[in-house]
mmCIF file of C-alpha atoms in Angstrom:
data_model
loop_
_atom_site.group_PDB
_atom_site.id
_atom_site.type_symbol
_atom_site.label_atom_id
_atom_site.label_comp_id
_atom_site.label_asym_id
_atom_site.label_seq_id
_atom_site.Cartn_x
_atom_site.Cartn_y
_atom_site.Cartn_z
ATOM 1 C CA UNK B 1 -104.217 -52.522 -89.248
ATOM 2 C CA UNK B 2 -102.704 -49.074 -88.111
ATOM 3 C CA UNK B 3 -100.404 -50.845 -86.461
ATOM 4 C CA UNK B 4 -99.635 -52.944 -88.921
ATOM 5 C CA UNK B 5 -99.804 -50.208 -91.769
ATOM 6 C CA UNK B 6 -96.925 -48.557 -89.371
ATOM 7 C CA UNK B 7 -95.137 -51.461 -88.785
ATOM 8 C CA UNK B 8 -94.934 -52.379 -92.821
ATOM 9 C CA UNK B 9 -93.314 -48.577 -92.927
ATOM 10 C CA UNK B 10 -91.310 -48.885 -90.606
ATOM 11 C CA UNK B 11 -89.344 -52.320 -92.380
ATOM 12 C CA UNK B 12 -89.390 -50.259 -95.686
ATOM 13 C CA UNK B 13 -88.138 -47.346 -94.360
ATOM 14 C CA UNK B 14 -84.673 -49.525 -92.729
ATOM 15 C CA UNK B 15 -84.610 -51.572 -96.504
ATOM 16 C CA UNK B 16 -84.216 -48.537 -98.415
ATOM 17 C CA UNK B 17 -82.152 -46.692 -96.093
ATOM 18 C CA UNK B 18 -79.862 -49.793 -96.129
ATOM 19 C CA UNK B 19 -80.310 -50.246 -99.720
ATOM 20 C CA UNK B 20 -78.884 -46.295 -100.497
ATOM 21 C CA UNK B 21 -76.931 -46.878 -97.421
ATOM 22 C CA UNK B 22 -75.013 -49.209 -98.841
ATOM 23 C CA UNK B 23 -70.791 -49.532 -99.394
ATOM 24 C CA UNK B 24 -69.885 -49.361 -103.489
ATOM 25 C CA UNK B 25 -70.289 -53.104 -104.079
ATOM 26 C CA UNK B 26 -66.317 -53.619 -105.034
ATOM 27 C CA UNK B 27 -66.208 -52.796 -101.450
ATOM 28 C CA UNK B 28 -69.744 -54.890 -99.749
ATOM 29 C CA UNK B 29 -68.792 -58.174 -102.019
ATOM 30 C CA UNK B 30 -65.656 -58.192 -100.328
ATOM 31 C CA UNK B 31 -66.235 -58.273 -96.742
ATOM 32 C CA UNK B 32 -63.406 -60.431 -95.010
ATOM 33 C CA UNK B 33 -63.923 -62.575 -91.967
ATOM 34 C CA UNK B 34 -63.272 -62.122 -88.704
ATOM 35 C CA UNK B 35 -59.429 -61.464 -87.485
ATOM 36 C CA UNK B 36 -57.140 -62.397 -84.447
ATOM 37 C CA UNK B 37 -54.568 -60.256 -82.937
ATOM 38 C CA UNK B 38 -51.796 -61.544 -81.672
ATOM 39 C CA UNK B 39 -51.388 -60.571 -78.122
ATOM 40 C CA UNK B 40 -47.321 -61.616 -77.318
ATOM 41 C CA UNK B 41 -46.380 -58.444 -80.414
ATOM 42 C CA UNK B 42 -48.602 -56.482 -78.562
ATOM 43 C CA UNK B 43 -47.490 -56.877 -75.519
ATOM 44 C CA UNK B 44 -43.301 -56.697 -77.203
ATOM 45 C CA UNK B 45 -44.394 -53.304 -78.429
ATOM 46 C CA UNK B 46 -45.922 -52.207 -74.653
ATOM 47 C CA UNK B 47 -42.704 -53.693 -73.063
ATOM 48 C CA UNK B 48 -40.421 -50.033 -75.664
ATOM 49 C CA UNK B 49 -43.209 -47.819 -75.184
ATOM 50 C CA UNK B 50 -42.346 -44.468 -74.446
ATOM 51 C CA UNK B 51 -45.851 -42.897 -75.055
ATOM 52 C CA UNK B 52 -44.969 -40.247 -71.652
ATOM 53 C CA UNK B 53 -41.528 -39.417 -72.645
ATOM 54 C CA UNK B 54 -42.093 -38.350 -76.034
ATOM 55 C CA UNK B 55 -44.660 -34.243 -75.749
ATOM 56 C CA UNK B 56 -40.725 -33.591 -74.011
ATOM 57 C CA UNK B 57 -39.522 -34.269 -77.205
ATOM 58 C CA UNK B 58 -41.730 -32.902 -79.784
ATOM 59 C CA UNK B 59 -40.699 -29.642 -80.711
ATOM 60 C CA UNK B 60 -42.865 -26.786 -83.060
ATOM 61 C CA UNK B 61 -40.969 -25.151 -86.096
ATOM 62 C CA UNK B 62 -42.814 -21.871 -86.261
ATOM 63 C CA UNK B 63 -43.140 -22.017 -90.493
ATOM 64 C CA UNK B 64 -45.930 -20.518 -92.117
ATOM 65 C CA UNK B 65 -47.074 -23.658 -94.484
ATOM 66 C CA UNK B 66 -49.285 -25.790 -94.435
ATOM 67 C CA UNK B 67 -49.899 -28.927 -93.432
ATOM 68 C CA UNK B 68 -48.085 -32.099 -94.875
ATOM 69 C CA UNK B 69 -48.275 -35.263 -96.219
ATOM 70 C CA UNK B 70 -43.891 -36.091 -96.950
ATOM 71 C CA UNK B 71 -41.438 -35.398 -96.259
ATOM 72 C CA UNK B 72 -37.322 -35.286 -98.314
ATOM 73 C CA UNK B 73 -34.352 -33.271 -97.399
ATOM 74 C CA UNK B 74 -31.739 -32.580 -98.982
ATOM 75 C CA UNK B 75 -27.555 -30.325 -98.639
ATOM 76 C CA UNK B 76 -27.610 -32.856 -95.776
ATOM 77 C CA UNK B 77 -31.217 -32.296 -94.805
ATOM 78 C CA UNK B 78 -30.604 -28.550 -94.607
ATOM 79 C CA UNK B 79 -33.394 -28.196 -97.423
ATOM 80 C CA UNK B 80 -37.010 -29.692 -97.194
ATOM 81 C CA UNK B 81 -39.740 -30.713 -99.879
ATOM 82 C CA UNK B 82 -42.956 -31.321 -98.472
ATOM 83 C CA UNK B 83 -45.961 -32.272 -99.970
ATOM 84 C CA UNK B 84 -48.654 -29.991 -98.721
ATOM 85 C CA UNK B 85 -52.203 -30.399 -98.872
ATOM 86 C CA UNK B 86 -52.764 -26.711 -100.634
ATOM 87 C CA UNK B 87 -51.399 -28.989 -103.379
ATOM 88 C CA UNK B 88 -48.257 -26.877 -104.420
ATOM 89 C CA UNK B 89 -45.069 -29.021 -103.103
ATOM 90 C CA UNK B 90 -42.760 -26.211 -100.449
ATOM 91 C CA UNK B 91 -39.238 -25.931 -99.873
ATOM 92 C CA UNK B 92 -38.425 -25.405 -96.536
ATOM 93 C CA UNK B 93 -35.139 -23.759 -95.368
ATOM 94 C CA UNK B 94 -34.546 -25.274 -91.942
ATOM 95 C CA UNK B 95 -31.882 -23.592 -90.643
ATOM 96 C CA UNK B 96 -33.306 -20.272 -91.726
ATOM 97 C CA UNK B 97 -36.735 -21.792 -90.523
ATOM 98 C CA UNK B 98 -38.182 -20.229 -94.000
ATOM 99 C CA UNK B 99 -40.880 -21.850 -95.671
ATOM 100 C CA UNK B 100 -42.200 -21.128 -99.566
ATOM 101 C CA UNK B 101 -44.494 -22.865 -102.267
ATOM 102 C CA UNK B 102 -41.493 -24.443 -104.816
ATOM 103 C CA UNK B 103 -44.766 -25.528 -107.533
ATOM 104 C CA UNK B 104 -47.615 -26.500 -108.376
ATOM 105 C CA UNK B 105 -48.267 -30.164 -108.459
ATOM 106 C CA UNK B 106 -51.834 -32.371 -110.360
ATOM 107 C CA UNK B 107 -53.894 -32.332 -108.087
ATOM 108 C CA UNK B 108 -52.183 -32.890 -104.083
ATOM 109 C CA UNK B 109 -48.757 -34.311 -103.649
ATOM 110 C CA UNK B 110 -48.823 -36.978 -101.111
ATOM 111 C CA UNK B 111 -45.578 -39.247 -101.077
ATOM 112 C CA UNK B 112 -42.434 -37.981 -102.395
ATOM 113 C CA UNK B 113 -38.255 -39.514 -103.459
ATOM 114 C CA UNK B 114 -34.831 -38.154 -104.647
ATOM 115 C CA UNK B 115 -34.222 -39.447 -106.984
ATOM 116 C CA UNK B 116 -30.973 -41.379 -105.913
ATOM 117 C CA UNK B 117 -27.758 -40.291 -107.588
ATOM 118 C CA UNK B 118 -29.567 -37.178 -109.566
ATOM 119 C CA UNK B 119 -30.241 -34.407 -107.487
ATOM 120 C CA UNK B 120 -31.260 -32.829 -110.121
ATOM 121 C CA UNK B 121 -34.961 -35.082 -110.096
ATOM 122 C CA UNK B 122 -37.424 -35.497 -107.078
ATOM 123 C CA UNK B 123 -40.122 -38.299 -107.907
ATOM 124 C CA UNK B 124 -43.613 -37.947 -106.145
ATOM 125 C CA UNK B 125 -47.302 -39.458 -106.141
ATOM 126 C CA UNK B 126 -50.148 -37.249 -106.616
ATOM 127 C CA UNK B 127 -53.878 -37.727 -105.750
ATOM 128 C CA UNK B 128 -55.227 -35.523 -103.833
ATOM 129 C CA UNK B 129 -59.000 -35.645 -102.260
ATOM 130 C CA UNK B 130 -61.223 -37.795 -104.687
ATOM 131 C CA UNK B 131 -64.030 -34.648 -105.471
ATOM 132 C CA UNK B 132 -63.356 -32.574 -107.879
ATOM 133 C CA UNK B 133 -60.818 -32.700 -109.060
ATOM 134 C CA UNK B 134 -60.184 -30.009 -111.873
ATOM 135 C CA UNK B 135 -60.443 -30.850 -115.528
ATOM 136 C CA UNK B 136 -56.885 -32.336 -116.905
ATOM 137 C CA UNK B 137 -55.507 -33.431 -114.317
ATOM 138 C CA UNK B 138 -54.676 -36.945 -113.551
ATOM 139 C CA UNK B 139 -53.272 -39.023 -110.620
ATOM 140 C CA UNK B 140 -49.946 -40.727 -111.058
ATOM 141 C CA UNK B 141 -46.446 -40.357 -110.114
ATOM 142 C CA UNK B 142 -44.326 -37.325 -111.888
ATOM 143 C CA UNK B 143 -40.883 -36.018 -112.127
ATOM 144 C CA UNK B 144 -39.631 -32.920 -111.017
ATOM 145 C CA UNK B 145 -37.016 -30.946 -112.290
ATOM 146 C CA UNK B 146 -35.702 -28.848 -109.045
ATOM 147 C CA UNK B 147 -34.162 -27.111 -111.401
ATOM 148 C CA UNK B 148 -36.622 -25.997 -113.941
ATOM 149 C CA UNK B 149 -39.533 -26.004 -111.671
ATOM 150 C CA UNK B 150 -40.315 -29.038 -115.162
ATOM 151 C CA UNK B 151 -42.747 -31.687 -113.979
ATOM 152 C CA UNK B 152 -43.164 -34.415 -116.284
ATOM 153 C CA UNK B 153 -45.706 -37.683 -115.575
ATOM 154 C CA UNK B 154 -44.234 -40.638 -115.708
ATOM 155 C CA UNK B 155 -47.330 -42.946 -115.108
ATOM 156 C CA UNK B 156 -50.213 -42.151 -115.806
ATOM 157 C CA UNK B 157 -52.342 -46.073 -116.540
ATOM 158 C CA UNK B 158 -51.263 -49.164 -115.111
ATOM 159 C CA UNK B 159 -51.935 -52.968 -116.845
ATOM 160 C CA UNK B 160 -55.914 -52.908 -116.109
ATOM 161 C CA UNK B 161 -56.394 -56.168 -113.715
ATOM 162 C CA UNK B 162 -58.715 -58.502 -112.325
ATOM 163 C CA UNK B 163 -58.321 -59.227 -108.688
ATOM 164 C CA UNK B 164 -58.781 -62.847 -107.319
ATOM 165 C CA UNK B 165 -60.726 -62.111 -104.003
ATOM 166 C CA UNK B 166 -59.529 -65.863 -102.697
ATOM 167 C CA UNK B 167 -56.111 -65.020 -103.720
ATOM 168 C CA UNK B 168 -52.981 -62.209 -103.277
ATOM 169 C CA UNK B 169 -50.471 -63.110 -105.510
ATOM 170 C CA UNK B 170 -47.108 -61.548 -105.993
ATOM 171 C CA UNK B 171 -44.834 -61.568 -109.460
ATOM 172 C CA UNK B 172 -41.230 -62.714 -109.504
ATOM 173 C CA UNK B 173 -39.228 -60.775 -111.930
ATOM 174 C CA UNK B 174 -38.606 -64.159 -114.117
ATOM 175 C CA UNK B 175 -42.349 -64.430 -113.924
ATOM 176 C CA UNK B 176 -43.385 -63.750 -117.979
ATOM 177 C CA UNK B 177 -47.355 -63.020 -116.794
ATOM 178 C CA UNK B 178 -46.902 -60.320 -114.922
ATOM 179 C CA UNK B 179 -49.469 -57.880 -116.202
ATOM 180 C CA UNK B 180 -47.453 -55.092 -117.714
ATOM 181 C CA UNK B 181 -47.834 -52.403 -120.111
ATOM 182 C CA UNK B 182 -44.596 -50.342 -122.692
ATOM 183 C CA UNK B 183 -43.731 -47.090 -122.894
ATOM 184 C CA UNK B 184 -45.712 -46.796 -125.389
ATOM 185 C CA UNK B 185 -48.710 -48.120 -124.211
ATOM 186 C CA UNK B 186 -48.314 -51.520 -125.811
ATOM 187 C CA UNK B 187 -48.832 -54.779 -123.638
ATOM 188 C CA UNK B 188 -51.712 -55.360 -121.059
ATOM 189 C CA UNK B 189 -54.744 -53.758 -121.944
ATOM 190 C CA UNK B 190 -54.599 -50.285 -119.732
ATOM 191 C CA UNK B 191 -56.460 -48.040 -116.890
ATOM 192 C CA UNK B 192 -56.904 -44.676 -114.839
ATOM 193 C CA UNK B 193 -55.085 -44.633 -111.491
ATOM 194 C CA UNK B 194 -57.150 -44.313 -109.162
ATOM 195 C CA UNK B 195 -54.945 -43.106 -106.028
ATOM 196 C CA UNK B 196 -50.419 -43.238 -106.477
ATOM 197 C CA UNK B 197 -50.914 -43.269 -102.214
ATOM 198 C CA UNK B 198 -46.651 -43.869 -101.651
ATOM 199 C CA UNK B 199 -43.507 -44.653 -103.491
ATOM 200 C CA UNK B 200 -39.110 -46.017 -102.541
ATOM 201 C CA UNK B 201 -36.603 -45.730 -105.629
ATOM 202 C CA UNK B 202 -34.518 -48.980 -105.514
ATOM 203 C CA UNK B 203 -30.474 -48.127 -104.523
ATOM 204 C CA UNK B 204 -29.241 -47.766 -108.114
ATOM 205 C CA UNK B 205 -32.391 -45.551 -108.809
ATOM 206 C CA UNK B 206 -33.272 -48.083 -111.973
ATOM 207 C CA UNK B 207 -36.733 -48.312 -110.471
ATOM 208 C CA UNK B 208 -39.570 -46.977 -108.603
ATOM 209 C CA UNK B 209 -42.319 -49.134 -106.741
ATOM 210 C CA UNK B 210 -45.727 -46.897 -105.863
ATOM 211 C CA UNK B 211 -49.302 -47.714 -104.071
ATOM 212 C CA UNK B 212 -52.773 -48.045 -104.784
ATOM 213 C CA UNK B 213 -54.374 -48.730 -101.847
ATOM 214 C CA UNK B 214 -57.396 -49.190 -104.346
ATOM 215 C CA UNK B 215 -59.363 -48.568 -107.371
ATOM 216 C CA UNK B 216 -63.037 -47.912 -108.786
ATOM 217 C CA UNK B 217 -64.338 -45.672 -110.678
ATOM 218 C CA UNK B 218 -64.874 -41.707 -108.870
ATOM 219 C CA UNK B 219 -63.675 -43.164 -105.548
ATOM 220 C CA UNK B 220 -63.984 -40.449 -102.274
ATOM 221 C CA UNK B 221 -62.840 -40.467 -98.658
ATOM 222 C CA UNK B 222 -65.609 -42.241 -98.460
ATOM 223 C CA UNK B 223 -64.811 -45.318 -99.541
ATOM 224 C CA UNK B 224 -61.798 -45.654 -98.212
ATOM 225 C CA UNK B 225 -62.863 -45.678 -94.398
ATOM 226 C CA UNK B 226 -65.389 -47.651 -96.037
ATOM 227 C CA UNK B 227 -61.984 -49.920 -97.075
ATOM 228 C CA UNK B 228 -60.056 -49.796 -93.989
ATOM 229 C CA UNK B 229 -63.372 -51.240 -92.341
ATOM 230 C CA UNK B 230 -64.021 -54.283 -95.004
ATOM 231 C CA UNK B 231 -60.727 -54.650 -95.070
ATOM 232 C CA UNK B 232 -61.309 -55.499 -98.848
ATOM 233 C CA UNK B 233 -58.561 -57.291 -100.472
ATOM 234 C CA UNK B 234 -58.617 -53.786 -103.704
ATOM 235 C CA UNK B 235 -54.696 -52.836 -103.163
ATOM 236 C CA UNK B 236 -52.007 -53.043 -105.414
ATOM 237 C CA UNK B 237 -48.556 -52.565 -105.537
ATOM 238 C CA UNK B 238 -46.579 -51.782 -109.003
ATOM 239 C CA UNK B 239 -43.282 -50.989 -110.194
ATOM 240 C CA UNK B 240 -42.022 -48.590 -112.827
ATOM 241 C CA UNK B 241 -38.595 -49.158 -115.250
ATOM 242 C CA UNK B 242 -36.695 -45.857 -115.481
ATOM 243 C CA UNK B 243 -34.654 -47.460 -118.458
ATOM 244 C CA UNK B 244 -37.660 -48.792 -120.567
ATOM 245 C CA UNK B 245 -40.396 -46.798 -119.059
ATOM 246 C CA UNK B 246 -42.596 -49.830 -118.751
ATOM 247 C CA UNK B 247 -45.439 -50.244 -115.523
ATOM 248 C CA UNK B 248 -45.271 -53.938 -113.639
ATOM 249 C CA UNK B 249 -46.990 -55.054 -111.854
ATOM 250 C CA UNK B 250 -45.641 -56.362 -108.429
ATOM 251 C CA UNK B 251 -48.411 -57.870 -106.398
ATOM 252 C CA UNK B 252 -52.542 -57.569 -106.345
ATOM 253 C CA UNK B 253 -55.512 -58.565 -103.511
ATOM 254 C CA UNK B 254 -53.798 -57.383 -100.165
ATOM 255 C CA UNK B 255 -55.490 -54.477 -97.894
ATOM 256 C CA UNK B 256 -54.772 -51.324 -98.403
ATOM 257 C CA UNK B 257 -51.118 -50.895 -99.193
ATOM 258 C CA UNK B 258 -49.654 -48.071 -98.781
ATOM 259 C CA UNK B 259 -45.868 -47.721 -96.994
ATOM 260 C CA UNK B 260 -42.853 -48.673 -99.352
ATOM 261 C CA UNK B 261 -39.242 -50.202 -98.789
ATOM 262 C CA UNK B 262 -36.841 -51.827 -100.175
ATOM 263 C CA UNK B 263 -35.277 -54.564 -98.400
ATOM 264 C CA UNK B 264 -31.346 -53.912 -98.266
ATOM 265 C CA UNK B 265 -29.231 -56.308 -100.047
ATOM 266 C CA UNK B 266 -25.779 -56.288 -99.932
ATOM 267 C CA UNK B 267 -23.634 -57.741 -102.845
ATOM 268 C CA UNK B 268 -26.789 -57.991 -104.943
ATOM 269 C CA UNK B 269 -27.298 -55.922 -108.025
ATOM 270 C CA UNK B 270 -31.252 -55.333 -107.265
ATOM 271 C CA UNK B 271 -33.673 -56.035 -104.287
ATOM 272 C CA UNK B 272 -34.632 -59.852 -103.719
ATOM 273 C CA UNK B 273 -37.846 -57.853 -101.636
ATOM 274 C CA UNK B 274 -39.938 -54.874 -101.097
ATOM 275 C CA UNK B 275 -42.079 -54.722 -98.400
ATOM 276 C CA UNK B 276 -44.904 -51.918 -97.751
ATOM 277 C CA UNK B 277 -48.259 -51.526 -94.691
ATOM 278 C CA UNK B 278 -50.903 -53.253 -94.934
ATOM 279 C CA UNK B 279 -53.029 -49.860 -93.050
ATOM 280 C CA UNK B 280 -56.280 -51.359 -92.764
ATOM 281 C CA UNK B 281 -54.660 -54.057 -91.523
ATOM 282 C CA UNK B 282 -52.246 -53.489 -89.575
ATOM 283 C CA UNK B 283 -49.276 -55.245 -90.401
ATOM 284 C CA UNK B 284 -46.086 -54.943 -92.718
ATOM 285 C CA UNK B 285 -45.931 -57.251 -94.939
ATOM 286 C CA UNK B 286 -42.724 -57.826 -97.486
ATOM 287 C CA UNK B 287 -43.093 -59.426 -101.303
ATOM 288 C CA UNK B 288 -39.976 -61.372 -102.713
ATOM 289 C CA UNK B 289 -39.459 -60.493 -106.253
ATOM 290 C CA UNK B 290 -35.560 -61.955 -106.447
ATOM 291 C CA UNK B 291 -34.703 -64.616 -105.174
ATOM 292 C CA UNK B 292 -35.539 -68.355 -104.213
ATOM 293 C CA UNK B 293 -39.055 -66.933 -102.061
ATOM 294 C CA UNK B 294 -40.068 -64.801 -105.757
ATOM 295 C CA UNK B 295 -42.900 -65.336 -105.923
ATOM 296 C CA UNK B 296 -44.230 -65.333 -102.510
ATOM 297 C CA UNK B 297 -45.221 -63.662 -99.457
ATOM 298 C CA UNK B 298 -44.863 -63.754 -95.155
ATOM 299 C CA UNK B 299 -46.037 -61.080 -92.939
ATOM 300 C CA UNK B 300 -43.359 -59.581 -91.497
ATOM 301 C CA UNK B 301 -44.861 -57.750 -88.104
ATOM 302 C CA UNK B 302 -48.935 -57.873 -87.255
ATOM 303 C CA UNK B 303 -50.651 -56.649 -84.377
ATOM 304 C CA UNK B 304 -49.571 -53.013 -85.197
ATOM 305 C CA UNK B 305 -51.439 -51.039 -82.049
ATOM 306 C CA UNK B 306 -52.236 -48.042 -84.734
ATOM 307 C CA UNK B 307 -53.206 -47.662 -88.859
ATOM 308 C CA UNK B 308 -49.481 -47.450 -90.222
ATOM 309 C CA UNK B 309 -49.233 -45.391 -93.136
ATOM 310 C CA UNK B 310 -45.569 -44.283 -94.329
ATOM 311 C CA UNK B 311 -42.557 -45.697 -94.031
ATOM 312 C CA UNK B 312 -38.269 -44.943 -93.866
ATOM 313 C CA UNK B 313 -35.231 -46.188 -92.441
ATOM 314 C CA UNK B 314 -32.760 -43.403 -91.074
ATOM 315 C CA UNK B 315 -29.061 -44.567 -91.239
ATOM 316 C CA UNK B 316 -28.374 -47.539 -88.516
ATOM 317 C CA UNK B 317 -31.590 -48.973 -91.034
ATOM 318 C CA UNK B 318 -34.377 -49.191 -88.854
ATOM 319 C CA UNK B 319 -38.092 -48.487 -89.791
ATOM 320 C CA UNK B 320 -39.888 -45.879 -88.462
ATOM 321 C CA UNK B 321 -43.314 -46.313 -89.115
ATOM 322 C CA UNK B 322 -46.122 -43.135 -89.043
ATOM 323 C CA UNK B 323 -48.867 -44.954 -87.240
ATOM 324 C CA UNK B 324 -51.769 -42.543 -88.559
ATOM 325 C CA UNK B 325 -54.272 -43.712 -85.609
ATOM 326 C CA UNK B 326 -54.347 -45.841 -83.220
ATOM 327 C CA UNK B 327 -56.159 -49.097 -83.258
ATOM 328 C CA UNK B 328 -59.142 -48.507 -81.197
ATOM 329 C CA UNK B 329 -61.008 -50.351 -78.874
ATOM 330 C CA UNK B 330 -63.628 -49.755 -81.569
ATOM 331 C CA UNK B 331 -61.938 -50.946 -84.274
ATOM 332 C CA UNK B 332 -60.580 -54.062 -82.759
ATOM 333 C CA UNK B 333 -63.741 -55.545 -81.759
ATOM 334 C CA UNK B 334 -65.331 -54.591 -85.247
ATOM 335 C CA UNK B 335 -62.832 -56.849 -86.415
ATOM 336 C CA UNK B 336 -63.143 -59.185 -83.919
ATOM 337 C CA UNK B 337 -65.676 -60.005 -84.757
ATOM 338 C CA UNK B 338 -66.783 -58.605 -88.437
ATOM 339 C CA UNK B 339 -70.761 -59.709 -88.436
ATOM 340 C CA UNK B 340 -71.214 -56.110 -87.810
ATOM 341 C CA UNK B 341 -69.650 -54.569 -90.505
ATOM 342 C CA UNK B 342 -72.318 -54.589 -93.246
ATOM 343 C CA UNK B 343 -73.820 -52.065 -89.822
ATOM 344 C CA UNK B 344 -71.115 -49.886 -89.200
ATOM 345 C CA UNK B 345 -70.476 -48.789 -92.974
ATOM 346 C CA UNK B 346 -73.850 -47.724 -93.532
ATOM 347 C CA UNK B 347 -73.152 -45.392 -90.420
ATOM 348 C CA UNK B 348 -72.395 -41.169 -91.725
ATOM 349 C CA UNK B 349 -68.405 -41.358 -91.719
ATOM 350 C CA UNK B 350 -68.528 -37.665 -89.248
ATOM 351 C CA UNK B 351 -70.512 -40.807 -86.757
ATOM 352 C CA UNK B 352 -67.726 -43.486 -87.903
ATOM 353 C CA UNK B 353 -64.423 -40.651 -87.412
ATOM 354 C CA UNK B 354 -66.009 -38.026 -84.265
ATOM 355 C CA UNK B 355 -63.407 -40.826 -81.777
ATOM 356 C CA UNK B 356 -60.181 -38.734 -81.238
ATOM 357 C CA UNK B 357 -57.479 -41.005 -81.199
ATOM 358 C CA UNK B 358 -54.026 -40.583 -80.116
ATOM 359 C CA UNK B 359 -51.273 -40.951 -83.382
ATOM 360 C CA UNK B 360 -47.174 -42.071 -83.166
ATOM 361 C CA UNK B 361 -45.187 -44.348 -84.833
ATOM 362 C CA UNK B 362 -43.031 -47.731 -84.014
ATOM 363 C CA UNK B 363 -39.333 -48.197 -85.460
ATOM 364 C CA UNK B 364 -38.252 -51.291 -86.254
ATOM 365 C CA UNK B 365 -35.396 -53.399 -86.762
ATOM 366 C CA UNK B 366 -34.098 -53.725 -90.406
ATOM 367 C CA UNK B 367 -35.308 -56.595 -90.858
ATOM 368 C CA UNK B 368 -38.794 -55.315 -89.278
ATOM 369 C CA UNK B 369 -39.384 -58.048 -87.349
ATOM 370 C CA UNK B 370 -38.685 -56.898 -83.517
ATOM 371 C CA UNK B 371 -40.316 -53.479 -82.318
ATOM 372 C CA UNK B 372 -37.369 -51.311 -80.848
ATOM 373 C CA UNK B 373 -38.984 -47.976 -79.959
ATOM 374 C CA UNK B 374 -43.105 -46.854 -80.219
ATOM 375 C CA UNK B 375 -44.703 -44.217 -78.921
ATOM 376 C CA UNK B 376 -48.091 -41.888 -79.054
ATOM 377 C CA UNK B 377 -49.651 -38.769 -78.700
ATOM 378 C CA UNK B 378 -52.966 -37.586 -77.962
ATOM 379 C CA UNK B 379 -52.826 -33.471 -77.490
ATOM 380 C CA UNK B 380 -53.235 -29.460 -80.254
ATOM 381 C CA UNK B 381 -49.143 -30.292 -81.752
ATOM 382 C CA UNK B 382 -49.956 -33.512 -83.420
ATOM 383 C CA UNK B 383 -53.759 -34.240 -85.096
ATOM 384 C CA UNK B 384 -52.382 -37.855 -87.779
ATOM 385 C CA UNK B 385 -49.535 -38.951 -88.765
ATOM 386 C CA UNK B 386 -48.792 -39.624 -91.922
ATOM 387 C CA UNK B 387 -45.066 -39.695 -91.818
ATOM 388 C CA UNK B 388 -41.780 -39.818 -89.715
ATOM 389 C CA UNK B 389 -38.775 -38.700 -91.223
ATOM 390 C CA UNK B 390 -35.188 -38.780 -89.301
ATOM 391 C CA UNK B 391 -32.967 -37.612 -90.467
ATOM 392 C CA UNK B 392 -30.009 -35.839 -88.234
ATOM 393 C CA UNK B 393 -31.523 -33.002 -86.761
ATOM 394 C CA UNK B 394 -34.370 -34.848 -85.065
ATOM 395 C CA UNK B 395 -38.031 -37.121 -87.087
ATOM 396 C CA UNK B 396 -40.002 -34.762 -88.692
ATOM 397 C CA UNK B 397 -43.609 -35.426 -88.334
ATOM 398 C CA UNK B 398 -46.091 -35.092 -91.696
ATOM 399 C CA UNK B 399 -49.322 -33.770 -89.078
ATOM 400 C CA UNK B 400 -52.349 -34.456 -91.681
ATOM 401 C CA UNK B 401 -56.156 -33.977 -90.397
ATOM 402 C CA UNK B 402 -58.293 -35.244 -92.912
ATOM 403 C CA UNK B 403 -61.614 -34.648 -91.219
ATOM 404 C CA UNK B 404 -60.645 -31.318 -90.046
ATOM 405 C CA UNK B 405 -61.890 -27.852 -92.675
ATOM 406 C CA UNK B 406 -58.670 -26.213 -91.025
ATOM 407 C CA UNK B 407 -56.524 -29.038 -93.641
ATOM 408 C CA UNK B 408 -54.615 -25.768 -95.752
ATOM 409 C CA UNK B 409 -53.543 -23.640 -92.181
ATOM 410 C CA UNK B 410 -50.290 -22.969 -91.904
ATOM 411 C CA UNK B 411 -49.165 -25.316 -88.989
ATOM 412 C CA UNK B 412 -45.717 -25.602 -89.309
ATOM 413 C CA UNK B 413 -42.263 -28.673 -88.363
ATOM 414 C CA UNK B 414 -43.689 -31.193 -85.745
ATOM 415 C CA UNK B 415 -39.778 -32.132 -85.319
ATOM 416 C CA UNK B 416 -39.533 -35.592 -82.593
ATOM 417 C CA UNK B 417 -36.138 -35.412 -80.740
ATOM 418 C CA UNK B 418 -33.779 -38.087 -81.104
ATOM 419 C CA UNK B 419 -35.329 -40.182 -78.509
ATOM 420 C CA UNK B 420 -32.887 -41.372 -75.907
ATOM 421 C CA UNK B 421 -33.046 -45.223 -76.200
ATOM 422 C CA UNK B 422 -32.420 -44.818 -79.718
ATOM 423 C CA UNK B 423 -28.927 -42.091 -80.073
#
């Protein structure tokens, strides 16, 4: 009798733990099936791997600067503005090796981009940490006037849409069914932005694309990790029209949309397509908004060796992908065997993050289809690379550690000298 009581008690405890530790419904409902990684692409990336040489090209600029997420370079690369993890945008004088806070922003800025044709303006995404958000500070897309240090919100709300979990969608520019809200709030029903992660500004400076990896109320960092494991299709890409003030849905139903770049379009008035990183899917994807393929999407490259975060182009049009963390054997096996995910997503986040992985960069051809360079690193200088910004003096690596208690400490800037293979 006692054995039965003990057994029933254990079953009850397990059932209670299973229910209490479950991921939120918006994620648990949508765990993707098992996926297969393409060994041919993996071999192409291995063929251009320069990880052994990477440490010799790495240097640290001794600046009193907190860890940061992204950077934009002004004055021919002499001045940088970086989105630091202390909730400020910092100004960095690379000639004098001096850094100072420029402006305190709502929450914490992540992606940042210059305004083409207007050196006074900078655009940035602001979201920051998920917990303990100060009252009155709202996630969204913002504009900074450098000369006056004034900040103006551009987009704090987006159309409130319901994702079709079975069918991702891309809206062509001429699709009248695309959810959109006007500058006065009219149009589709709206909601607050949960996470404004990264952004890209069109070549003519008239449109801003920004990513929202997922949306639900009271999101947490643990939810972001569950998203990455589940491959839940909760990612969206939005576009803000600077002239009209309208905000339009470009794509939804994808996996953790993060970095964004428009494709070159010589001879055309505006971009036909944009590419994004689907971080948790280890993939770069192209969305067509104009031209003969408008309304469609395609995989540019998959089976990347790490989680792609930010993207930038160098002067030759090559794409620099930051690999936030390496695709570990455990994570690879997990995605290939999705049946285990409901269990793993109930384990403590600290346990899932306990295995330190390498971080690095991958460089692709201008169309994104061909790996040109790859390098990974594990050591004291870099934790996780959130962006890799190439300028003439080198490639500046945003060095963050989301699970580290010293995220706000001064760490300087890590710079990679130009690899000989890419000069």
